PDB file of C-alpha atoms in Angstrom:
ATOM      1  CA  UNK H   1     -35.795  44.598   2.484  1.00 45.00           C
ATOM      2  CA  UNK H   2     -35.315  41.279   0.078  1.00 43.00           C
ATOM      3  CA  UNK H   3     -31.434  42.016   0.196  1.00 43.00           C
ATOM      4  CA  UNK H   4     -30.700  41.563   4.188  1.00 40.00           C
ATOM      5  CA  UNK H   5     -32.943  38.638   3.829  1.00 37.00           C
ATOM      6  CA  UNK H   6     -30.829  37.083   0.972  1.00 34.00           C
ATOM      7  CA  UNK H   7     -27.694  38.068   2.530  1.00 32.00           C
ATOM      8  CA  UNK H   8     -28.780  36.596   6.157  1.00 34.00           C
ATOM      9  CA  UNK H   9     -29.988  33.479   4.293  1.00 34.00           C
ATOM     10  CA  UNK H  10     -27.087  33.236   2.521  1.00 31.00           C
ATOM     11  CA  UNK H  11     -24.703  33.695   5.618  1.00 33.00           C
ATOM     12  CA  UNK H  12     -26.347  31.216   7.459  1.00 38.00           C
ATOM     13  CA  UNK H  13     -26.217  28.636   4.486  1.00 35.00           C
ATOM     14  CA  UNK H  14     -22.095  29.265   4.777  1.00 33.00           C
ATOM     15  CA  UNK H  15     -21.868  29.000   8.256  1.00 36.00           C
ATOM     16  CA  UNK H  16     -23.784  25.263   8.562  1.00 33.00           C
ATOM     17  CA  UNK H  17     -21.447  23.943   5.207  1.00 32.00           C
ATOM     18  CA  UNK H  18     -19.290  22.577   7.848  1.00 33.00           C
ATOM     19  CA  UNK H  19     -21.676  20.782   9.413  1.00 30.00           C
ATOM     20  CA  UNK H  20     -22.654  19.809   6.389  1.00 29.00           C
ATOM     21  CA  UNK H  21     -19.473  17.726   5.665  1.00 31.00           C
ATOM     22  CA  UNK H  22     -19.125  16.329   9.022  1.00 37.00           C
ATOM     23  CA  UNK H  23     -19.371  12.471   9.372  1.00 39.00           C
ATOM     24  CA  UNK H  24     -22.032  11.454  11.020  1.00 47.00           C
ATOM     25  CA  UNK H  25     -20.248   9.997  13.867  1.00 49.00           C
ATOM     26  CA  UNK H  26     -22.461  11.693  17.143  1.00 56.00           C
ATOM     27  CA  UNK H  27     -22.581   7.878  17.634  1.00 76.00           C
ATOM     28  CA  UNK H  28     -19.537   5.473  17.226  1.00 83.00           C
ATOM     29  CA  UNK H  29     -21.295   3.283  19.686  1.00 89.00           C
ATOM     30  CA  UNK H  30     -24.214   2.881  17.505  1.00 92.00           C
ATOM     31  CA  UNK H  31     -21.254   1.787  14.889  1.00 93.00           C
ATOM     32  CA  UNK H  32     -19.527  -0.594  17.025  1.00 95.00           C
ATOM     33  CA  UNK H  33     -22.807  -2.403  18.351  1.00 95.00           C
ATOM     34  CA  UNK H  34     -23.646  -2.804  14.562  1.00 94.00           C
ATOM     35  CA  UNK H  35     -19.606  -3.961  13.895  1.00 96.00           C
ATOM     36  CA  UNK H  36     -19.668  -6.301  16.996  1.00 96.00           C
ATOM     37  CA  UNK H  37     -23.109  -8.114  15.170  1.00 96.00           C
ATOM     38  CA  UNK H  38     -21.498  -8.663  12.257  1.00 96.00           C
ATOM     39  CA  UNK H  39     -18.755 -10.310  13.645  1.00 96.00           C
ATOM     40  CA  UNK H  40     -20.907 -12.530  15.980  1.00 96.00           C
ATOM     41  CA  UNK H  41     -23.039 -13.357  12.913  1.00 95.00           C
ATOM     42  CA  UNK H  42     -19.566 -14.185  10.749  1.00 95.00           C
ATOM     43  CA  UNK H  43     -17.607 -15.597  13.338  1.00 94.00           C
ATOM     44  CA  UNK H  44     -20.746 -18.406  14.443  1.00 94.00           C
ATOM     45  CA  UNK H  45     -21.101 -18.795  11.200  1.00 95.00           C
ATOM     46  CA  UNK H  46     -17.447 -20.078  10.090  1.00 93.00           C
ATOM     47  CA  UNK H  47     -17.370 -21.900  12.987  1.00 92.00           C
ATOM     48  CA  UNK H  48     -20.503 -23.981  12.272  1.00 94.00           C
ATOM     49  CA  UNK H  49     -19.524 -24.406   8.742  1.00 94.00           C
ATOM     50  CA  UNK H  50     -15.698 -25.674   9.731  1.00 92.00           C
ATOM     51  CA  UNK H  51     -17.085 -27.760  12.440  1.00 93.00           C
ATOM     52  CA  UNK H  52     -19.647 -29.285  10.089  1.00 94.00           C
ATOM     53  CA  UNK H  53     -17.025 -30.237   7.609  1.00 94.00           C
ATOM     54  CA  UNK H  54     -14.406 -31.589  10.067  1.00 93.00           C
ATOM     55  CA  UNK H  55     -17.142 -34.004  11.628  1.00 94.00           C
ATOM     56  CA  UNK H  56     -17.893 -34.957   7.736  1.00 94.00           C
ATOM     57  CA  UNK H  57     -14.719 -35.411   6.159  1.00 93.00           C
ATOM     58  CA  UNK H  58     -11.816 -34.728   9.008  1.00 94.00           C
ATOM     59  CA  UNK H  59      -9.418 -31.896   8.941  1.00 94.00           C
ATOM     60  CA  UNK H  60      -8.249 -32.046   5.843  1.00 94.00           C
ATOM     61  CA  UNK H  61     -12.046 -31.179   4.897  1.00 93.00           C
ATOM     62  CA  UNK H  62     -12.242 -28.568   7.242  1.00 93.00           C
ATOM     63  CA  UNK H  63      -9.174 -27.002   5.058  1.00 94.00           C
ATOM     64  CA  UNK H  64     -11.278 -26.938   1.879  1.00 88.00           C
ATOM     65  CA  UNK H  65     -14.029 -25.892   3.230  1.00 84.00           C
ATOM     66  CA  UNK H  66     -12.459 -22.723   5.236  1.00 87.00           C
ATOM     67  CA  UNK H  67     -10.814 -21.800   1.458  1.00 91.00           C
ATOM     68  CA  UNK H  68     -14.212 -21.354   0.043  1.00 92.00           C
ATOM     69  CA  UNK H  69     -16.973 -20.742   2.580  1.00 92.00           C
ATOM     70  CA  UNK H  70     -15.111 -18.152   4.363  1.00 92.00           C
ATOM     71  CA  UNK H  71     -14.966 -15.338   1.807  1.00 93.00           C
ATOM     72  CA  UNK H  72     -18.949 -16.802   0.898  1.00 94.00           C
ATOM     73  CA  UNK H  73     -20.153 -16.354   4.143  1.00 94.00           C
ATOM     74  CA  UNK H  74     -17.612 -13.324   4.470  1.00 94.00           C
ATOM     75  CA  UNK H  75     -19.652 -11.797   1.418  1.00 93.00           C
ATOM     76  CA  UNK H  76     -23.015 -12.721   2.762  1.00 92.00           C
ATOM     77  CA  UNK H  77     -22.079 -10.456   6.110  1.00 90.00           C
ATOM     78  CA  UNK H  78     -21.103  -7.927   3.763  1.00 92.00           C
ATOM     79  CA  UNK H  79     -24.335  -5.620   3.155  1.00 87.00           C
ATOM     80  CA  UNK H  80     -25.789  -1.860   3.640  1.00 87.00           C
ATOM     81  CA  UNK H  81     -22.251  -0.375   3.032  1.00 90.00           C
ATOM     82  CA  UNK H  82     -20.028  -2.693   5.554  1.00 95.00           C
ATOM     83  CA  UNK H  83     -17.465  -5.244   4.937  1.00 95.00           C
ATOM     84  CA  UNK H  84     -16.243  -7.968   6.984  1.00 97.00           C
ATOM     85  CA  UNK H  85     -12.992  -9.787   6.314  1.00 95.00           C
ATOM     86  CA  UNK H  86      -9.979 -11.209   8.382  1.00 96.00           C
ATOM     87  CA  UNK H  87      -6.182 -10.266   9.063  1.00 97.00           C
ATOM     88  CA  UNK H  88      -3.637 -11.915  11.000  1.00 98.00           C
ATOM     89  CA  UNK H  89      -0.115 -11.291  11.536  1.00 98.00           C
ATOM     90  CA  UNK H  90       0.590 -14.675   9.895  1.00 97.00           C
ATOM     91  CA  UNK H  91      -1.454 -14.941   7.379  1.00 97.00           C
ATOM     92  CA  UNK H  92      -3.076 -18.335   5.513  1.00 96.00           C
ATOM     93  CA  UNK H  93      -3.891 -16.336   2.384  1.00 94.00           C
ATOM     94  CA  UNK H  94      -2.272 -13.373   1.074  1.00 95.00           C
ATOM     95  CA  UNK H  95      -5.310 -11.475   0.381  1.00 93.00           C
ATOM     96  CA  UNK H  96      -5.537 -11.279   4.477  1.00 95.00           C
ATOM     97  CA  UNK H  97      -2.325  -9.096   4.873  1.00 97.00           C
ATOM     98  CA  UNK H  98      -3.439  -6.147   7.174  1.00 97.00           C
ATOM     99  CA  UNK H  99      -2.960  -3.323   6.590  1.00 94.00           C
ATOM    100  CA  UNK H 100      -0.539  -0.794   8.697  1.00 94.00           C
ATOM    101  CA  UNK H 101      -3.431   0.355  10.394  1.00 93.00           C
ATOM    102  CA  UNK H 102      -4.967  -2.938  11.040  1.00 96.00           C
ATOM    103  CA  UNK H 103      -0.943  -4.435  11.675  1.00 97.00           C
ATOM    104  CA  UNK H 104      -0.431  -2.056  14.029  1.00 97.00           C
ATOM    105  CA  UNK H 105      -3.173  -2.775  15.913  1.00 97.00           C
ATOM    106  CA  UNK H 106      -2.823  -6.603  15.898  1.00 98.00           C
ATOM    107  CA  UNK H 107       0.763  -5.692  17.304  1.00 98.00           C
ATOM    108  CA  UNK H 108      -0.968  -4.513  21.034  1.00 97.00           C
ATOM    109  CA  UNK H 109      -2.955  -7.232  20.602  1.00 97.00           C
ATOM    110  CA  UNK H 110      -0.964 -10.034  20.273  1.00 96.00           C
ATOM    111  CA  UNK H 111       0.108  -8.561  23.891  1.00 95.00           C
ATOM    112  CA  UNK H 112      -3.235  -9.329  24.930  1.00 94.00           C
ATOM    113  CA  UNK H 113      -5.856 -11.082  22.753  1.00 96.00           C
ATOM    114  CA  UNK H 114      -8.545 -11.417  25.670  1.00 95.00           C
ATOM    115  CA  UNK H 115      -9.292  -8.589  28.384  1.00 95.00           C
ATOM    116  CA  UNK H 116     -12.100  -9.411  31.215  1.00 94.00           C
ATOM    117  CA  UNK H 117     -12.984 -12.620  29.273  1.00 93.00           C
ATOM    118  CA  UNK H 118     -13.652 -10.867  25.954  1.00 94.00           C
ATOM    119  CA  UNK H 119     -11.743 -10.544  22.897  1.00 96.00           C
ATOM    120  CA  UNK H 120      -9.703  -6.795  22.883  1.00 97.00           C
ATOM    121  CA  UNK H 121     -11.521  -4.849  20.225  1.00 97.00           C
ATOM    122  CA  UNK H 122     -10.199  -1.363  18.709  1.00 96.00           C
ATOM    123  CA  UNK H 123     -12.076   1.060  16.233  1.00 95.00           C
ATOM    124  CA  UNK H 124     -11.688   4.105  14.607  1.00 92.00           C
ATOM    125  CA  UNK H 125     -13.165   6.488  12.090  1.00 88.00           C
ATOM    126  CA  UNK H 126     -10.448   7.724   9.277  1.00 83.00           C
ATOM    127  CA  UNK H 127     -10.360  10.341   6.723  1.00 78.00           C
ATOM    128  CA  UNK H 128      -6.933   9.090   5.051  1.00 72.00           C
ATOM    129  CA  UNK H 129      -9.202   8.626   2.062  1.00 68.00           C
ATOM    130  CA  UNK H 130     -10.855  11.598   1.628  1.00 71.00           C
ATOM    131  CA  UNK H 131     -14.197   9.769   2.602  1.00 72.00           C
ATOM    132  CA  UNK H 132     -14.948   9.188   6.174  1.00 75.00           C
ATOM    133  CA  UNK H 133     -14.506   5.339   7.349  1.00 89.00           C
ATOM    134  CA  UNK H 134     -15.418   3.500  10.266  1.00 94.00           C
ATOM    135  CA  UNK H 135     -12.974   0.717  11.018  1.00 95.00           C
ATOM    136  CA  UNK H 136     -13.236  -1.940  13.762  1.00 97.00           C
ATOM    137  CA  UNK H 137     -11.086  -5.052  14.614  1.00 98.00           C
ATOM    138  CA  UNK H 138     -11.882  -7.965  17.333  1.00 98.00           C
ATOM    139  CA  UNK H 139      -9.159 -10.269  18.788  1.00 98.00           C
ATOM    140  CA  UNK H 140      -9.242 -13.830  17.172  1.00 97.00           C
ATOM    141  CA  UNK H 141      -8.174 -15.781  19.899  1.00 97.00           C
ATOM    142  CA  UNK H 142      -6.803 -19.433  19.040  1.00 96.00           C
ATOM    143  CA  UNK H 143      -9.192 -22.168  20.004  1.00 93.00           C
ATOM    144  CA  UNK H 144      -8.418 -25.914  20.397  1.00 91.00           C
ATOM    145  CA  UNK H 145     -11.073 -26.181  17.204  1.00 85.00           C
ATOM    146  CA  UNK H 146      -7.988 -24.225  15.273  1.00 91.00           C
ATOM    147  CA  UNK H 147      -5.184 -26.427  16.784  1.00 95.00           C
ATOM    148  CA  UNK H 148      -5.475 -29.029  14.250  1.00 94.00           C
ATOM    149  CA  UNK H 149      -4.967 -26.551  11.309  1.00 95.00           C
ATOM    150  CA  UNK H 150      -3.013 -23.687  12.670  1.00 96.00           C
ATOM    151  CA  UNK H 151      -1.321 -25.013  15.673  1.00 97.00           C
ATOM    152  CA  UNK H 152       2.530 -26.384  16.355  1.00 96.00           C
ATOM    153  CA  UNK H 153       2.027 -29.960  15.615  1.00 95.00           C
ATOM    154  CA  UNK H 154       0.115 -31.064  12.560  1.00 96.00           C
ATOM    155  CA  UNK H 155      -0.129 -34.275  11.067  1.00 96.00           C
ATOM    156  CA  UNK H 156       1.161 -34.781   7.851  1.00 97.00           C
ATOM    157  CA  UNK H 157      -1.958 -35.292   5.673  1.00 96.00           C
ATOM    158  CA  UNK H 158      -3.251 -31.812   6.976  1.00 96.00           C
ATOM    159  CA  UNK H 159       0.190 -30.312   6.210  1.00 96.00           C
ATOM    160  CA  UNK H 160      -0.022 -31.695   2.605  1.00 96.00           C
ATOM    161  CA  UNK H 161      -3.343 -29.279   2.082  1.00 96.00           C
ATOM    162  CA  UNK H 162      -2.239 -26.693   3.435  1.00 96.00           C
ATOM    163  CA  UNK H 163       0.237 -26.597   0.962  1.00 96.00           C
ATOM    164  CA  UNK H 164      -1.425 -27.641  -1.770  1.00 95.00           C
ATOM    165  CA  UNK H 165      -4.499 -24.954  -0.963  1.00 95.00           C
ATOM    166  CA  UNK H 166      -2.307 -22.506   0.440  1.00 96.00           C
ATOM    167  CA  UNK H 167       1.228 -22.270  -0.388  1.00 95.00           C
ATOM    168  CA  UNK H 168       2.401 -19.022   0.944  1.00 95.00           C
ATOM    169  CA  UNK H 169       0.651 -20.531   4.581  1.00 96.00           C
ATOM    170  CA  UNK H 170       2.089 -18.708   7.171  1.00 97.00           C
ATOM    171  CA  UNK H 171      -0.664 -19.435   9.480  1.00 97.00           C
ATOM    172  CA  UNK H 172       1.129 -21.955  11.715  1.00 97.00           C
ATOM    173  CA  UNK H 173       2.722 -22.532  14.868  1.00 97.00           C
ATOM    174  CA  UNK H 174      -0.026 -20.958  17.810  1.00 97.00           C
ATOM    175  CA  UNK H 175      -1.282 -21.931  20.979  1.00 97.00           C
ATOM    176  CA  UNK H 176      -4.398 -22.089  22.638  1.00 96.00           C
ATOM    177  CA  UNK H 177      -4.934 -18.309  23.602  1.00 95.00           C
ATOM    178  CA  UNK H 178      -2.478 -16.615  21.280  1.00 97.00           C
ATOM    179  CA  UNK H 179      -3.963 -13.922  18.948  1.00 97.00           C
ATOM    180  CA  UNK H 180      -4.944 -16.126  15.509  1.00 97.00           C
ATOM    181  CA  UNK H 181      -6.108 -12.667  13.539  1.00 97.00           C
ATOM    182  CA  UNK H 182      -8.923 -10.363  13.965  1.00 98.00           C
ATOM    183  CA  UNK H 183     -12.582 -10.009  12.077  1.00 97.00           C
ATOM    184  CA  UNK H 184     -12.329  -6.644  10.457  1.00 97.00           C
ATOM    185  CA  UNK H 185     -15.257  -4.434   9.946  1.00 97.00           C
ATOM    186  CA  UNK H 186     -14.882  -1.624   7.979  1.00 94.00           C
ATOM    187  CA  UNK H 187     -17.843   1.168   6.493  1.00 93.00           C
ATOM    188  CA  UNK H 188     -17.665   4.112   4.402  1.00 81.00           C
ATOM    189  CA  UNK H 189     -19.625   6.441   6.772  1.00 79.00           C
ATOM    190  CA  UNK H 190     -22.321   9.107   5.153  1.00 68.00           C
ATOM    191  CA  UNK H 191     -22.300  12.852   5.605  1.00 60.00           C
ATOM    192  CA  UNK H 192     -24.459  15.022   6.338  1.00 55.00           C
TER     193      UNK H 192
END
């Protein structure tokens, strides 16, 4: 009587292993919601910060301050397994570059940085790494606030920093509306 028991037990134990190794994706929307806050958070963030130090100390200010409080306040939006960074297809600093994934997807945006009023925003969940991730990207459109730095025409004093700070800038040259980048969000996501 023990044996069926055992052997019943122990066929139902196989059959749910593959549930077992799912991700625990039922709910990407749960992920994205949680994605789209971090961004918000980050992205208000930077923006007070830059616009804090331009009013203080001009553009030129602004430039120092984006170098170091961006991966700071980057790092402080980084908890509970997620990670928030930036890419661009012109990057300011090399440790931006996207990657093909994340290039690939800034190529359709460029196309289209803003749909209904909102920034275009993609996601995915991967296995290329053997461990389930959840990746997201929003559209960074170009503000007039980024003009000044990233724009076609900047004054010379700005231009000196940006080389001095950055000299592998490529991070130059948009208009108001173009696709700047994208906030990337990225989590390793648990199994079962």
């Amino acid at each position: 009587m023990t044996k069926p028991i055992i052997t019943t037990a122990l066929l139902c134990s196989l059959l749910s292993m593959p549930l077992l190794t799912q991700p625990q994706t039922d709910n990407p929307e749960a992920l994205v919601a949680e994605a789209r806050s971090l961004v918000k958070s980050f992205g208000g963030s930077l923006k007070q910060a830059l616009q804090a130090a331009i009013k203080e100390g001009g553009l030129t200010n602004g430039i120092g301050v984006c170098k170091t409080a961006a991966p700071e306040i980057a790092r402080n939006n980084s908890s509970g397994g997620w990670t928030i960074s930036r890419t661009s297809l012109k990057v300011r600093n090399p440790e931006n570059t996207p990657t093909d994934w994340q290039e690939i997807q800034l190529l359709a945006m460029d196309k289209q940085p803003v749909r209904n009023g909102k920034p275009v925003e993609v996601w995915q969940v991967s296995e290329a790494s053997g461990q389930p991730a959840f990746q997201y990207m929003s559209a960074i459109p170009t503000q007039k606030l980024c003009l000044g730095c990233h724009g076609k025409s900047i004054a010379p004093d700005v231009k000196a920093k940006l080389a001095e700070l950055y000299p592998e800038d490529k991070a130059t040259g948009f208009s108001e509306g173009d696709l700047r980048g994208a906030f990337v969000v990225t989590r390793q996501v648990p199994v079962n």
